[in-house]
């Protein structure tokens, strides 16, 4: 059973702080990893994807991948109240079927 | 470029009825996947179609079926609806090749079964 685990939260951070969201996966064959943001009542929106070990930066977002530890993280710098949402982590392997985590709720308070 | 569209956005059906949901992917995308999202189970994969063929299937009963047309538009059908089928049904499109597999979701169809 392939699993992607995330802490459900909520993770509460003050405006301007760095929010750190974490995700672990069970399938060592996973090759691609995705972070989606989902606002309440809306559909998931792709934020970032990462395939290689290390860091990948896009604006205020940094994805980090450590395949040896089977760990993926998303850092959000200078967090804004508009970043308050549920963040879904997903992993895909050879079948290309993404396995999604249950998501972490992030609250950025002014 | 237009995003993924889904129709209808909201639907109320009675137990035992059937329902058909429609999805139009992003232009050029050949892969369409369907998901069911509920508060209790999260986002669960139903099936994926690529070039009119079902390429992958999740662990859902045969009451859930789908198809894809030559223009990549896809439909999902649920027969003999049960109360537990009430959920947000999401369609996602992707170019469909290689390990990149970035998926872009439509707005979803909110199905309520009474």
Short mmCIF file of C-alpha atoms in Angstrom, two decimals:
data_model
loop_
_atom_site.label_atom_id
_atom_site.label_comp_id
_atom_site.label_asym_id
_atom_site.label_seq_id
_atom_site.Cartn_x
_atom_site.Cartn_y
_atom_site.Cartn_z
CA UNK A 1 0.00 0.00 0.00
CA UNK A 2 1.60 3.22 -1.16
CA UNK A 3 1.15 5.98 1.36
CA UNK A 4 1.92 9.66 1.61
CA UNK A 5 1.78 11.03 5.13
CA UNK A 6 1.25 14.61 6.19
CA UNK A 7 0.56 16.20 9.53
CA UNK A 8 -3.04 17.43 9.34
CA UNK A 9 -2.25 20.55 11.36
CA UNK A 10 -3.34 23.20 11.59
CA UNK A 11 0.04 24.80 11.31
CA UNK A 12 -0.27 28.37 12.50
CA UNK A 13 2.41 30.94 11.63
CA UNK A 14 2.50 34.73 11.90
CA UNK A 15 2.49 36.87 8.78
CA UNK A 16 5.99 37.28 7.38
CA UNK A 17 7.32 34.07 8.91
CA UNK A 18 8.52 30.93 7.12
CA UNK A 19 5.98 28.12 6.98
CA UNK A 20 7.45 24.62 6.76
CA UNK A 21 5.23 21.81 5.50
CA UNK A 22 6.42 18.22 5.56
CA UNK A 23 5.53 15.00 3.80
CA UNK A 24 6.86 11.43 3.91
CA UNK A 25 6.19 8.68 1.41
CA UNK A 26 6.39 4.92 1.64
CA UNK A 27 7.08 3.88 -1.96
CA UNK A 28 10.81 3.97 -2.67
CA UNK A 29 9.97 3.77 -6.37
CA UNK A 30 8.35 7.21 -6.29
CA UNK A 31 9.99 9.49 -8.81
CA UNK A 32 8.05 12.74 -8.91
CA UNK A 33 6.64 14.85 -6.12
CA UNK A 34 4.06 17.60 -6.20
CA UNK A 35 2.67 20.23 -3.89
CA UNK A 36 -0.86 21.47 -4.37
CA UNK A 37 -2.67 24.26 -2.57
CA UNK A 38 -6.38 23.91 -1.95
CA UNK A 39 -8.53 26.71 -0.63
CA UNK A 40 -11.71 25.76 1.15
CA UNK A 41 -14.41 24.85 -1.35
CA UNK A 42 -12.01 25.05 -4.30
CA UNK A 43 -10.03 22.52 -6.32
CA UNK A 44 -6.32 21.80 -5.82
CA UNK A 45 -3.90 24.13 -7.56
CA UNK A 46 -0.42 22.96 -8.52
CA UNK A 47 2.29 24.99 -6.78
CA UNK A 48 5.49 23.10 -7.40
CA UNK A 49 6.95 19.80 -8.49
CA UNK A 50 10.35 18.28 -7.86
CA UNK A 51 12.11 15.21 -9.23
CA UNK A 52 15.71 15.49 -8.07
CA UNK A 53 17.24 15.44 -4.62
CA UNK A 54 17.90 18.88 -3.22
CA UNK A 55 16.10 22.18 -3.31
CA UNK A 56 13.97 23.82 -5.96
CA UNK A 57 12.95 27.44 -5.59
CA UNK A 58 10.09 29.33 -7.22
CA UNK A 59 9.41 32.76 -5.84
CA UNK A 60 8.48 32.49 -2.18
CA UNK A 61 8.23 28.71 -2.41
CA UNK A 62 11.03 26.17 -1.98
CA UNK A 63 10.52 22.44 -2.36
CA UNK A 64 13.06 20.10 -0.80
CA UNK A 65 13.46 16.42 -1.64
CA UNK A 66 15.47 13.78 0.19
CA UNK A 67 14.92 10.40 -1.47
CA UNK A 68 17.15 8.56 1.00
CA UNK A 69 14.90 9.67 3.85
CA UNK A 70 11.75 9.52 1.69
CA UNK A 71 10.93 13.04 2.71
CA UNK A 72 9.58 16.06 0.86
CA UNK A 73 9.02 19.51 2.26
CA UNK A 74 7.64 22.84 1.16
CA UNK A 75 8.89 26.10 2.60
CA UNK A 76 6.86 29.26 2.19
CA UNK A 77 8.84 32.41 2.90
CA UNK A 78 7.26 35.70 3.93
CA UNK A 79 3.95 33.94 4.58
CA UNK A 80 0.83 35.95 3.84
CA UNK A 81 -2.75 35.51 5.09
CA UNK A 82 -3.65 34.61 1.50
CA UNK A 83 -1.42 31.52 1.88
CA UNK A 84 -3.91 30.11 4.40
CA UNK A 85 -5.11 26.91 2.78
CA UNK A 86 -4.67 23.16 2.83
CA UNK A 87 -1.48 21.94 1.20
CA UNK A 88 -1.52 18.52 -0.45
CA UNK A 89 1.59 16.50 -1.14
CA UNK A 90 1.54 13.88 -3.91
CA UNK A 91 4.01 11.28 -5.14
CA UNK A 92 4.06 9.33 -8.39
CA UNK A 93 6.00 6.28 -9.43
CA UNK A 94 6.23 4.20 -12.55
CA UNK A 95 2.47 3.84 -12.94
CA UNK A 96 2.08 7.64 -12.98
CA UNK A 97 -0.86 7.37 -10.58
CA UNK A 98 -0.36 10.07 -7.96
CA UNK A 99 -0.84 9.12 -4.34
CA UNK A 100 -2.02 12.11 -2.35
CA UNK A 101 -1.55 12.86 1.30
CA UNK A 102 -4.50 14.05 3.37
CA UNK A 103 -3.10 17.55 3.46
CA UNK A 104 -1.82 20.03 6.04
CA UNK A 105 -3.95 23.01 7.00
CA UNK A 106 -1.92 26.22 7.14
CA UNK A 107 -3.15 29.32 8.93
CA UNK A 108 -1.22 32.56 8.53
CA UNK A 109 -2.39 35.11 11.07
CA UNK A 110 -1.79 38.87 10.73
CA UNK B 1 -4.74 29.00 -22.44
CA UNK B 2 -8.10 27.92 -21.00
CA UNK B 3 -8.05 25.70 -17.97
CA UNK B 4 -9.83 22.44 -17.23
CA UNK B 5 -13.59 22.77 -17.29
CA UNK B 6 -16.13 20.52 -15.65
CA UNK B 7 -19.89 20.39 -16.01
CA UNK B 8 -22.15 20.51 -14.20
CA UNK B 9 -20.71 22.26 -11.16
CA UNK B 10 -23.41 21.08 -8.79
CA UNK B 11 -25.74 18.12 -8.96
CA UNK B 12 -28.37 16.64 -6.68
CA UNK B 13 -29.49 13.10 -7.37
CA UNK B 14 -31.58 10.47 -5.64
CA UNK B 15 -30.24 7.14 -4.48
CA UNK B 16 -30.47 4.55 -7.25
CA UNK B 17 -30.22 7.04 -10.09
CA UNK B 18 -27.25 7.39 -12.39
CA UNK B 19 -25.18 10.44 -13.23
CA UNK B 20 -22.78 11.54 -15.95
CA UNK B 21 -20.10 14.15 -15.35
CA UNK B 22 -18.12 15.86 -18.08
CA UNK B 23 -14.57 17.18 -18.25
CA UNK B 24 -12.75 19.15 -20.93
CA UNK B 25 -8.98 19.14 -20.47
CA UNK B 26 -6.49 21.88 -21.23
CA UNK B 27 -5.86 22.12 -24.95
CA UNK B 28 -3.10 19.72 -25.95
CA UNK B 29 -3.41 17.57 -22.86
CA UNK B 30 -4.11 13.93 -23.67
CA UNK B 31 -4.42 12.51 -20.18
CA UNK B 32 -7.52 12.95 -18.05
CA UNK B 33 -7.77 11.59 -14.52
CA UNK B 34 -10.76 11.51 -12.23
CA UNK B 35 -10.71 11.77 -8.46
CA UNK B 36 -13.24 11.61 -5.67
CA UNK B 37 -12.66 13.90 -2.72
CA UNK B 38 -14.47 13.50 0.59
CA UNK B 39 -13.67 14.87 4.05
CA UNK B 40 -13.26 11.35 5.37
CA UNK B 41 -11.11 9.77 2.65
CA UNK B 42 -9.33 12.70 1.11
CA UNK B 43 -8.46 12.65 -2.58
CA UNK B 44 -8.88 9.20 -4.11
CA UNK B 45 -7.93 8.21 -7.64
CA UNK B 46 -10.74 6.77 -9.76
CA UNK B 47 -9.21 6.23 -13.21
CA UNK B 48 -7.10 7.78 -15.91
CA UNK B 49 -7.66 7.94 -19.63
CA UNK B 50 -4.97 8.58 -22.20
CA UNK B 51 -5.68 8.71 -25.93
CA UNK B 52 -9.17 7.24 -25.45
CA UNK B 53 -7.87 4.26 -23.47
CA UNK B 54 -8.16 3.64 -19.76
CA UNK B 55 -4.55 3.49 -18.66
CA UNK B 56 -4.97 3.22 -14.89
CA UNK B 57 -7.77 2.39 -12.50
CA UNK B 58 -8.21 2.89 -8.78
CA UNK B 59 -10.06 0.74 -6.27
CA UNK B 60 -13.62 1.74 -6.93
CA UNK B 61 -16.56 -0.55 -7.75
CA UNK B 62 -17.69 -1.13 -11.29
CA UNK B 63 -20.55 1.34 -10.82
CA UNK B 64 -17.93 3.98 -11.60
CA UNK B 65 -16.95 4.08 -15.23
CA UNK B 66 -15.57 6.53 -17.69
CA UNK B 67 -14.58 7.16 -21.24
CA UNK B 68 -12.55 9.54 -23.29
CA UNK B 69 -13.35 10.91 -26.71
CA UNK B 70 -11.03 11.62 -29.61
CA UNK B 71 -10.88 15.31 -28.66
CA UNK B 72 -9.63 14.25 -25.18
CA UNK B 73 -12.85 15.29 -23.47
CA UNK B 74 -13.87 12.76 -20.86
CA UNK B 75 -17.02 11.65 -19.13
CA UNK B 76 -17.48 9.80 -15.90
CA UNK B 77 -20.60 7.81 -15.10
CA UNK B 78 -21.83 6.53 -11.78
CA UNK B 79 -24.72 4.10 -11.84
CA UNK B 80 -27.04 3.08 -9.02
CA UNK B 81 -26.03 5.98 -6.84
CA UNK B 82 -25.51 5.44 -3.13
CA UNK B 83 -25.54 7.99 -0.33
CA UNK B 84 -21.81 7.44 0.10
CA UNK B 85 -21.18 8.67 -3.43
CA UNK B 86 -21.81 12.23 -2.28
CA UNK B 87 -18.50 13.95 -2.88
CA UNK B 88 -16.55 16.45 -4.91
CA UNK B 89 -15.54 14.84 -8.20
CA UNK B 90 -12.42 16.33 -9.68
CA UNK B 91 -11.02 15.97 -13.12
CA UNK B 92 -7.34 16.66 -13.79
CA UNK B 93 -5.56 16.93 -17.10
CA UNK B 94 -1.94 16.38 -17.97
CA UNK B 95 0.25 16.11 -21.03
CA UNK B 96 0.45 12.53 -19.89
CA UNK B 97 3.97 11.55 -20.74
CA UNK B 98 7.04 10.73 -18.70
CA UNK B 99 7.55 11.20 -15.00
CA UNK B 100 6.68 14.88 -14.99
CA UNK B 101 2.97 14.25 -14.94
CA UNK B 102 1.98 17.64 -13.60
CA UNK B 103 -1.77 17.59 -13.24
CA UNK B 104 -4.08 20.57 -13.45
CA UNK B 105 -7.43 20.26 -11.77
CA UNK B 106 -10.80 21.51 -12.88
CA UNK B 107 -13.20 23.25 -10.50
CA UNK B 108 -14.97 20.00 -9.69
CA UNK B 109 -18.54 18.76 -9.64
CA UNK B 110 -20.21 18.69 -6.25
CA UNK B 111 -22.53 15.67 -6.22
CA UNK B 112 -25.11 15.25 -3.49
CA UNK B 113 -27.05 12.00 -3.29
CA UNK B 114 -30.23 12.07 -1.24
#
